[in-house]
GROMACS .gro file of C-alpha atoms in nm:
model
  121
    1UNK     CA    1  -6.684  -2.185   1.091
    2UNK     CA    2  -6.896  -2.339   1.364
    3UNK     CA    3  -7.152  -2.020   1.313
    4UNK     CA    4  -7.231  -2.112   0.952
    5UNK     CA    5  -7.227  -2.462   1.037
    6UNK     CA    6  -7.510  -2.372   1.332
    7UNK     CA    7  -7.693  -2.115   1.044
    8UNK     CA    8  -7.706  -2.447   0.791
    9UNK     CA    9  -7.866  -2.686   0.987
   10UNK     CA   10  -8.111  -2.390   1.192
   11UNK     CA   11  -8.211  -2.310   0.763
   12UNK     CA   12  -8.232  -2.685   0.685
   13UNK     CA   13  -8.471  -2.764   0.980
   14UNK     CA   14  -8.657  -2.531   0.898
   15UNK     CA   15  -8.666  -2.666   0.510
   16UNK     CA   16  -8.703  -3.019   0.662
   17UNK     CA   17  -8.983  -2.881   0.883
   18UNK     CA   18  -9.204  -2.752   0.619
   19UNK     CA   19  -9.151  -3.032   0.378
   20UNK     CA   20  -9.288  -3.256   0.638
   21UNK     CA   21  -9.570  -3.034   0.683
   22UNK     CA   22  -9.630  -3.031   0.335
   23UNK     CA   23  -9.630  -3.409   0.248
   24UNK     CA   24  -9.811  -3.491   0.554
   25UNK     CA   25 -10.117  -3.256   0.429
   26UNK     CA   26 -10.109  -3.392   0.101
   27UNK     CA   27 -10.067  -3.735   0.199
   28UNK     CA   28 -10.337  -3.763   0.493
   29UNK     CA   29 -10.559  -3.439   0.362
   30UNK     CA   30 -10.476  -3.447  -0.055
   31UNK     CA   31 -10.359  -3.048   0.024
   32UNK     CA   32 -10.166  -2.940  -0.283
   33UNK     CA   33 -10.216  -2.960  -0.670
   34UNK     CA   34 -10.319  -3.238  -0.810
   35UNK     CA   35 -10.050  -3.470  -0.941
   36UNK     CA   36  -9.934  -3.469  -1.308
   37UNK     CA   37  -9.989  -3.696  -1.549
   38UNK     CA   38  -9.681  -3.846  -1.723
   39UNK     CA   39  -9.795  -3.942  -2.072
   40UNK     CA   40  -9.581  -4.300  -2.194
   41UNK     CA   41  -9.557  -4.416  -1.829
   42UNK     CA   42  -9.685  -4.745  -1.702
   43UNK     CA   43  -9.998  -4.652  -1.456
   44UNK     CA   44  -9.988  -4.838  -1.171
   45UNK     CA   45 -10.307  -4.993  -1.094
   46UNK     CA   46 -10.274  -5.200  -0.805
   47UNK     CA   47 -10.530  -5.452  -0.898
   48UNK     CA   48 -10.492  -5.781  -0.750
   49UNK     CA   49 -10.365  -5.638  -0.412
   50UNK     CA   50 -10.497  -5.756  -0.085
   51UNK     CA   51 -10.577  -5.490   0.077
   52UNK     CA   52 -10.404  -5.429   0.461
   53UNK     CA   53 -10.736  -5.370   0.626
   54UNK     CA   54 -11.029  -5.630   0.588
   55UNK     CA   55 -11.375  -5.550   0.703
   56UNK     CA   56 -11.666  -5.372   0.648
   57UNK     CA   57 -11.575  -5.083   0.837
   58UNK     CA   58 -11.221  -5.057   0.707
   59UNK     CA   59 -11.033  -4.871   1.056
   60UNK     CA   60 -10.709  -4.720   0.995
   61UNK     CA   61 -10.478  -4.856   1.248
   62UNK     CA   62 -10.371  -4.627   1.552
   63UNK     CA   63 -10.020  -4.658   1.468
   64UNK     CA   64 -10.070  -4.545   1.084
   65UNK     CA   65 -10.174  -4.183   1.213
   66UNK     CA   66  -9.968  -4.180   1.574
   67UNK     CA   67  -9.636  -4.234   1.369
   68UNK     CA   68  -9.668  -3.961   1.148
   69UNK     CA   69  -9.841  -3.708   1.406
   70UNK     CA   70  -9.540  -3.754   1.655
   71UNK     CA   71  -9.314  -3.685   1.311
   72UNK     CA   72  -9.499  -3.338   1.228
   73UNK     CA   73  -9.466  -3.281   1.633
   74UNK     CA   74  -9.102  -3.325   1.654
   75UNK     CA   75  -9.003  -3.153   1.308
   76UNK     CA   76  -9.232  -2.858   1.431
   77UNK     CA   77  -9.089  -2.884   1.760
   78UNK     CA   78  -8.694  -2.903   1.622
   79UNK     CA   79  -8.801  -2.556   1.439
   80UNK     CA   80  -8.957  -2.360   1.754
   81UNK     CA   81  -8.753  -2.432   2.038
   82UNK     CA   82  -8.388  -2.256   1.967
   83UNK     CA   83  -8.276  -2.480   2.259
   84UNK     CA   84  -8.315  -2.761   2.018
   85UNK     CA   85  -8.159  -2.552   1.731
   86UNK     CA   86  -7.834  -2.466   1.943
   87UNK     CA   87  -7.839  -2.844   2.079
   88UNK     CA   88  -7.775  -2.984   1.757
   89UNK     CA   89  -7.550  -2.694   1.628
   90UNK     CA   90  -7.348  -2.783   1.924
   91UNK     CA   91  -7.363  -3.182   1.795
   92UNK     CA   92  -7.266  -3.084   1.452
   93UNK     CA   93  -6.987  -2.879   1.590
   94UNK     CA   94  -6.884  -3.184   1.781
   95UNK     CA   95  -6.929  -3.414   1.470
   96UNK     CA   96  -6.686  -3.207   1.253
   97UNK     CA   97  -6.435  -3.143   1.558
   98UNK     CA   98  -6.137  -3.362   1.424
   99UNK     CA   99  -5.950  -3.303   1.757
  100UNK     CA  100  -6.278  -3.434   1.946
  101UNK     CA  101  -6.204  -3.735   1.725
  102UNK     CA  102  -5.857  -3.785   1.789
  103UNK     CA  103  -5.925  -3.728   2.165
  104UNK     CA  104  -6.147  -4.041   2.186
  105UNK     CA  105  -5.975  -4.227   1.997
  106UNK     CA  106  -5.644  -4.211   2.096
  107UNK     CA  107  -5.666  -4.121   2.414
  108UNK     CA  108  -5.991  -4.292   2.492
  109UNK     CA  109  -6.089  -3.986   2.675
  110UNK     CA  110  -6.407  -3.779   2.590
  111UNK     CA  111  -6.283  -3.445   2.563
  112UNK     CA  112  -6.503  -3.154   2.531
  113UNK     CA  113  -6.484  -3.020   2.134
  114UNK     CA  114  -6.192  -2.742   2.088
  115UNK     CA  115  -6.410  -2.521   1.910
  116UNK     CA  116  -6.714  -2.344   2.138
  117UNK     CA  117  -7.080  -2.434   2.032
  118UNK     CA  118  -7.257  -2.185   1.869
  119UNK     CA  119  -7.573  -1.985   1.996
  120UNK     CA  120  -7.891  -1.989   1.852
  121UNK     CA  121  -7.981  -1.671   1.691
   0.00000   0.00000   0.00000
């Protein structure tokens, strides 16, 4: 049980992973096809906005490109390193232990989970 748990989350980082990739590129690059037109949909405009930057040379803030970059890091990071892969297989195992549960609760103790953590394969 705790091996398919571990092979579900090591597939869905990986999904995770790439989707991030993807809407990174096509939000900061415009990688991908171009969107679709849905005819007898309002089009958005925008007109009347203030724009968030005001000046003539119009600098992205720091912040706007750091976030995102450290996101792409870690998601690319989470998919690479099976240390982080077995890591959280071992936290999901933990999370679905109901024993572990009852332990802490109950007992107030903080019992190590009564199923093993899975390896990364």
């Amino acid at each position: 049980m705790a091996a398919l748990a571990a092979r579900r989350i090591r597939r869905r980082l990986r999904h995770h992973g790439a989707a991030v990739l993807r809407a990174g590129l096509r939000i900061f690059w415009g990688a991908g096809p171009a969107p679709r037109s849905r005819p007898g949909e309002e089009v958005t405009t925008g007109e009347g906005e203030e724009p968030e930057i005001r000046g003539p040379q119009r600098v992205q803030p720091p912040v706007m490109t750091t976030v995102p970059a450290l996101l792409l890091i870690l998601a690319a990071a989470s998919g690479c390193l099976p240390t982080v892969a077995s890591a959280l297989a071992h936290g999901a195992a933990v999370f679905t232990d109901p024993n572990y549960y009852t332990a802490a609760v109950i007992a107030g103790t903080d019992a190590p989970p009564a199923t093993p953590a899975p390896t990364a394969d």
